[in-house]
PDB file of C-alpha atoms in Angstrom:
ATOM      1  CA  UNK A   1       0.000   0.000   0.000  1.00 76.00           C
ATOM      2  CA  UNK A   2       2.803   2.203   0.528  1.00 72.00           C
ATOM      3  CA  UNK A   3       4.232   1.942  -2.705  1.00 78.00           C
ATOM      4  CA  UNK A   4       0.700   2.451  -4.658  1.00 83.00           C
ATOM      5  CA  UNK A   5      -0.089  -1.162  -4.471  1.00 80.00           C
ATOM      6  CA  UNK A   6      -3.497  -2.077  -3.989  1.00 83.00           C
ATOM      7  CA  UNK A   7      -4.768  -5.118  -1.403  1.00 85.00           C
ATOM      8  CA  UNK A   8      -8.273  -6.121  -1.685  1.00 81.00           C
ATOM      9  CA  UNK A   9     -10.157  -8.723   0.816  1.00 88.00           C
ATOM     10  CA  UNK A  10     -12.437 -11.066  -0.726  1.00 83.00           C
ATOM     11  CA  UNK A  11     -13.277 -13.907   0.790  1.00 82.00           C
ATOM     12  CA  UNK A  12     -14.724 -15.383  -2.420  1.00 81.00           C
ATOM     13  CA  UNK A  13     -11.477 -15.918  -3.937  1.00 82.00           C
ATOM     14  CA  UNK A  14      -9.715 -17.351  -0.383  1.00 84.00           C
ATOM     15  CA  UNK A  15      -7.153 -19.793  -0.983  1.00 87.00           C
ATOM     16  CA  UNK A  16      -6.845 -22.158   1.994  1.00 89.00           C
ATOM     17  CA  UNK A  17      -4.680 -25.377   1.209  1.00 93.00           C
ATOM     18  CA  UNK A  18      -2.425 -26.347  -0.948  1.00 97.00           C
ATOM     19  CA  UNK A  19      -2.558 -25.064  -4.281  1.00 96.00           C
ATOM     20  CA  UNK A  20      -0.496 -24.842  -7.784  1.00 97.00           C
ATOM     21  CA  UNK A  21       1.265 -21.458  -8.737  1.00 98.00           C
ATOM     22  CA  UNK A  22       2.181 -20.989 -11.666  1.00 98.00           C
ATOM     23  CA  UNK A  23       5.780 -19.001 -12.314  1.00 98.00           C
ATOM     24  CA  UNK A  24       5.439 -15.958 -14.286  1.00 98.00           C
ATOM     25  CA  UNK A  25       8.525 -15.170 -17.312  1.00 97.00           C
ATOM     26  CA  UNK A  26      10.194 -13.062 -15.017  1.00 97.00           C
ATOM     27  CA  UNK A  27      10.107 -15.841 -12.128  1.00 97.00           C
ATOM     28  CA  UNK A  28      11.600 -18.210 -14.715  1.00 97.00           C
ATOM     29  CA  UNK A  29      14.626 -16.191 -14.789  1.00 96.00           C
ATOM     30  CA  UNK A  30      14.552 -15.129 -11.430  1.00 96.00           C
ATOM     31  CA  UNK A  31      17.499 -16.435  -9.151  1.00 94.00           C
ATOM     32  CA  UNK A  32      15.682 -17.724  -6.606  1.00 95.00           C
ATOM     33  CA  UNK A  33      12.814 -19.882  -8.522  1.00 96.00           C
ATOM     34  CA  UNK A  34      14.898 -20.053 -11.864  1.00 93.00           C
ATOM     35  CA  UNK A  35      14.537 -24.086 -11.857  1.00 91.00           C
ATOM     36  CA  UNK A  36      11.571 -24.852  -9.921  1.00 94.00           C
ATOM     37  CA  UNK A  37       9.333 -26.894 -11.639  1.00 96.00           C
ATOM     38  CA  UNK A  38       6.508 -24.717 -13.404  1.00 97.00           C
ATOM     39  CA  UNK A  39       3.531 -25.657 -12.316  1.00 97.00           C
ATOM     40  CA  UNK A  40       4.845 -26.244  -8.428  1.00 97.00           C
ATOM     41  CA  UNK A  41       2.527 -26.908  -5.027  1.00 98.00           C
ATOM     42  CA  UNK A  42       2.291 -24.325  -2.280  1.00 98.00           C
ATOM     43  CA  UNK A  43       0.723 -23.617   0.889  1.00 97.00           C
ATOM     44  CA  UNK A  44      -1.668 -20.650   1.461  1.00 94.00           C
ATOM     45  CA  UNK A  45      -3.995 -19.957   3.847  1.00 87.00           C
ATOM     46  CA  UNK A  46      -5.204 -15.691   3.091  1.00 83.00           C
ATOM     47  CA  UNK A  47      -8.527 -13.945   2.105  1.00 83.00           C
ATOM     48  CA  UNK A  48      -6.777 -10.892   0.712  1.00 84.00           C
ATOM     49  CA  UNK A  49      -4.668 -10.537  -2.441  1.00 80.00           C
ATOM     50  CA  UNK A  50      -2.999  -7.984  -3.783  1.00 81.00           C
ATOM     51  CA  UNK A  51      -4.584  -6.178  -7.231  1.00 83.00           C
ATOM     52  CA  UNK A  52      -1.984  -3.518  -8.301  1.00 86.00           C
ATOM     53  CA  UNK A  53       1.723  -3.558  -7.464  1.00 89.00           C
ATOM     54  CA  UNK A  54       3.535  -0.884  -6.311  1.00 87.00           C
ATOM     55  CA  UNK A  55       5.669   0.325  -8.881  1.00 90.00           C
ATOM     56  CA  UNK A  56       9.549  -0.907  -8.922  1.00 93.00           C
ATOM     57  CA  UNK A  57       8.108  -4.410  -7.969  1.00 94.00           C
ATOM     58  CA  UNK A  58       8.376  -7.610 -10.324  1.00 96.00           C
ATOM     59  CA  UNK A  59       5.665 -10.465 -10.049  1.00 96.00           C
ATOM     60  CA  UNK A  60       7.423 -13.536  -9.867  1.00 98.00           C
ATOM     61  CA  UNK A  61       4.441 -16.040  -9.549  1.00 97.00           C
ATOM     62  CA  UNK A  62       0.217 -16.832  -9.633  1.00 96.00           C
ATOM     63  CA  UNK A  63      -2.920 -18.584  -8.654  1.00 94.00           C
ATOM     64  CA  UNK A  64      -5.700 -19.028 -10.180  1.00 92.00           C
ATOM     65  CA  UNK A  65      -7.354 -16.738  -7.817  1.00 90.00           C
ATOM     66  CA  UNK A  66      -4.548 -14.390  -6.704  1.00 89.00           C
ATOM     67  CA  UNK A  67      -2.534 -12.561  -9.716  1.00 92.00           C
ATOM     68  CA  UNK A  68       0.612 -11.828  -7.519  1.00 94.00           C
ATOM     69  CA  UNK A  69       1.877 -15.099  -5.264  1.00 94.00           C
ATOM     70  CA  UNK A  70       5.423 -13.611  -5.567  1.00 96.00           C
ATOM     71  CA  UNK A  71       7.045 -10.858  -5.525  1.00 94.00           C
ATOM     72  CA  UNK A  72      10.750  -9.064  -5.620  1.00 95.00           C
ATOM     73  CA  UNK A  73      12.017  -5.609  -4.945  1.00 93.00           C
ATOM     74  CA  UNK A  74      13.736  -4.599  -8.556  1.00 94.00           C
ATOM     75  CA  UNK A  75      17.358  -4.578  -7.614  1.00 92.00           C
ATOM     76  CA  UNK A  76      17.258  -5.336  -4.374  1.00 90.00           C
ATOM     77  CA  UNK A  77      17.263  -9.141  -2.333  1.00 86.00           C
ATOM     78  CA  UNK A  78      13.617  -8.844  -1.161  1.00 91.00           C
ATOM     79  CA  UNK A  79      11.408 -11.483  -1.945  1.00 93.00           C
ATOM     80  CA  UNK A  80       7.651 -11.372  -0.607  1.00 92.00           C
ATOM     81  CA  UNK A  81       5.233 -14.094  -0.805  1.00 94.00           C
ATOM     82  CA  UNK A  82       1.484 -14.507  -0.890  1.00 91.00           C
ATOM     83  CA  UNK A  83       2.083 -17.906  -0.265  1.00 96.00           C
ATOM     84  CA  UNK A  84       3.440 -19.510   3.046  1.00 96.00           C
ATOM     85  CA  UNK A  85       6.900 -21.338   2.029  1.00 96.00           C
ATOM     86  CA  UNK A  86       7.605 -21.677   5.569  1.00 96.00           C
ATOM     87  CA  UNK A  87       4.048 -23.984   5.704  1.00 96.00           C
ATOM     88  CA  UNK A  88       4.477 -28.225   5.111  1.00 97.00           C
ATOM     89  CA  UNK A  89       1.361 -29.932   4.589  1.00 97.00           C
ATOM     90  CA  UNK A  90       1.286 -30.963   8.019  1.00 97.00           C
ATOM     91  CA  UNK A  91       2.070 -27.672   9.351  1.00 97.00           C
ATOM     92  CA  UNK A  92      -0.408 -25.884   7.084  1.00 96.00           C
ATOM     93  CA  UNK A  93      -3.322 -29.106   8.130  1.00 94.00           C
ATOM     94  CA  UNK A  94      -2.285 -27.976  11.971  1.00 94.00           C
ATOM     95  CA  UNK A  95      -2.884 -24.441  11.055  1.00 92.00           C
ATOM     96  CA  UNK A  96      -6.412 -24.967   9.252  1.00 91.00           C
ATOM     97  CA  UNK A  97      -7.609 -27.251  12.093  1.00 90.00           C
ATOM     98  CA  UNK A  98      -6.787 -24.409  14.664  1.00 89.00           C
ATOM     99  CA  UNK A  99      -9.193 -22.370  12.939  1.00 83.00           C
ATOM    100  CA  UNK A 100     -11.750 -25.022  11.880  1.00 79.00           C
ATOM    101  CA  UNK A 101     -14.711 -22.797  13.618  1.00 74.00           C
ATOM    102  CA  UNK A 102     -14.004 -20.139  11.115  1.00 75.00           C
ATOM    103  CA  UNK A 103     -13.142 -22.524   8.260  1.00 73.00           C
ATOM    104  CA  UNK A 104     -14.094 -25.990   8.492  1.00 71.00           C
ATOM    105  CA  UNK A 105     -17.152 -27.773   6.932  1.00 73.00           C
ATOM    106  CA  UNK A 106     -18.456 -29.461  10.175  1.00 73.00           C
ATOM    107  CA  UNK A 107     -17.250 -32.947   8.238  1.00 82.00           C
ATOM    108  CA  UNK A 108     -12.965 -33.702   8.628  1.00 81.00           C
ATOM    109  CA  UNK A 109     -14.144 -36.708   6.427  1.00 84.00           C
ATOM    110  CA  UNK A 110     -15.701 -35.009   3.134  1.00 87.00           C
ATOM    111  CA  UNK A 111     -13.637 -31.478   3.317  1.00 88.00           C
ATOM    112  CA  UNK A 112     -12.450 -30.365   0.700  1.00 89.00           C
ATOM    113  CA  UNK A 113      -9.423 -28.302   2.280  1.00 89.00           C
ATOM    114  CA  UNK A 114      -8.006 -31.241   3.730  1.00 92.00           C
ATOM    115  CA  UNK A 115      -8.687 -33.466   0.785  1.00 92.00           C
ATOM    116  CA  UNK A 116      -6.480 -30.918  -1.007  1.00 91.00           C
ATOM    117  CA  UNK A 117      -3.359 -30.482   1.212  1.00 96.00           C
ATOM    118  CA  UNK A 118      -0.407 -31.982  -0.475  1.00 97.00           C
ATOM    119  CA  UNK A 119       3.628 -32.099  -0.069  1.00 97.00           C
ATOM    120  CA  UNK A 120       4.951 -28.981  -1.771  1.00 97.00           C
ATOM    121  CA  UNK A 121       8.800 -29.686  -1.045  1.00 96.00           C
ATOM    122  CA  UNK A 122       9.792 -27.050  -3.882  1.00 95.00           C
ATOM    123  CA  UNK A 123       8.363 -23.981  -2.149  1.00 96.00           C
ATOM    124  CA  UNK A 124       8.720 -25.269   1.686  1.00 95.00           C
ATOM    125  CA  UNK A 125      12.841 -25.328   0.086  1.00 95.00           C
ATOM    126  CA  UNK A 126      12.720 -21.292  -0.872  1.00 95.00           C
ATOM    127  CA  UNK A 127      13.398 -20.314   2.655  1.00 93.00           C
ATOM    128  CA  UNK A 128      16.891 -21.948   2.887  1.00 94.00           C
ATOM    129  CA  UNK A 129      17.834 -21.290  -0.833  1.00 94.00           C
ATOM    130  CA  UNK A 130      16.973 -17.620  -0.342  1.00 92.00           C
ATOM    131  CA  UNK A 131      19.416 -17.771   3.039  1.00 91.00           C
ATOM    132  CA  UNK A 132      22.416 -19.390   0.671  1.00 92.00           C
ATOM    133  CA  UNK A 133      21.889 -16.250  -1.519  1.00 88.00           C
ATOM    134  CA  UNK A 134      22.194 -13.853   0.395  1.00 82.00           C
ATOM    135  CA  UNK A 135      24.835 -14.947   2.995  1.00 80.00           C
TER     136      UNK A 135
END
């Protein structure tokens, strides 16, 4: 918002689970997720996305329901994530079941969200490859 950016909440296009991102041209060339497979799995858990970016700010990734999953400061090693890369699948199940009076469907054997948390091993690895980087 600072920068010019624009963050909307809509809780029609909430993304809680694990979900594919896709990596944008720039993201293909950018250090961090230059060779990550393209589609890759990530965990989210948000009801807000971000519509605009601020200018001097390069999208690096997307969802099907949030344009801008990834994002770097031009010139600068700042990476910011819609998604959770520090979030396993167990972690992120943990997480959703905390809040399961807010989110849950009243059946943990028929919900969707927890039918749809997978491994995402690619994007729970960003954390530590961004650390290499920049040490």
């Amino acid at each position: 918002l600072a920068g010019g950016g624009e963050v909307v909440h809509d809780e029609s296009r909430a993304e809680v689970g694990t979900y594919t991102l896709r990596l944008t041209d720039e993201g293909r060339q950018d250090p961090l997720f230059q060779g990550m497979p393209d589609p890759f799995m990530a965990q989210l858990g948000h009801k807000d996305h971000a519509a605009r970016l601020p200018a001097g700010m390069t999208n690096l990734a997307s969802s099907e329901s949030a344009p801008f999953q990834a994002l770097r400061v031009d010139g600068l090693p700042i990476v910011a994530t819609q998604f959770h890369p520090e979030l396993t699948r167990a972690a992120n199940t943990e997480r959703y079941l905390r809040y399961w009076e807010a989110y849950g469907t009243g059946d943990r054997d028929n919900d969707p969200v927890l039918a749809r948390m997978a491994e995402s091993p690619e994007s729970t690895a960003l954390l530590s490859r961004w650390v290499a980087m920049t040490l």
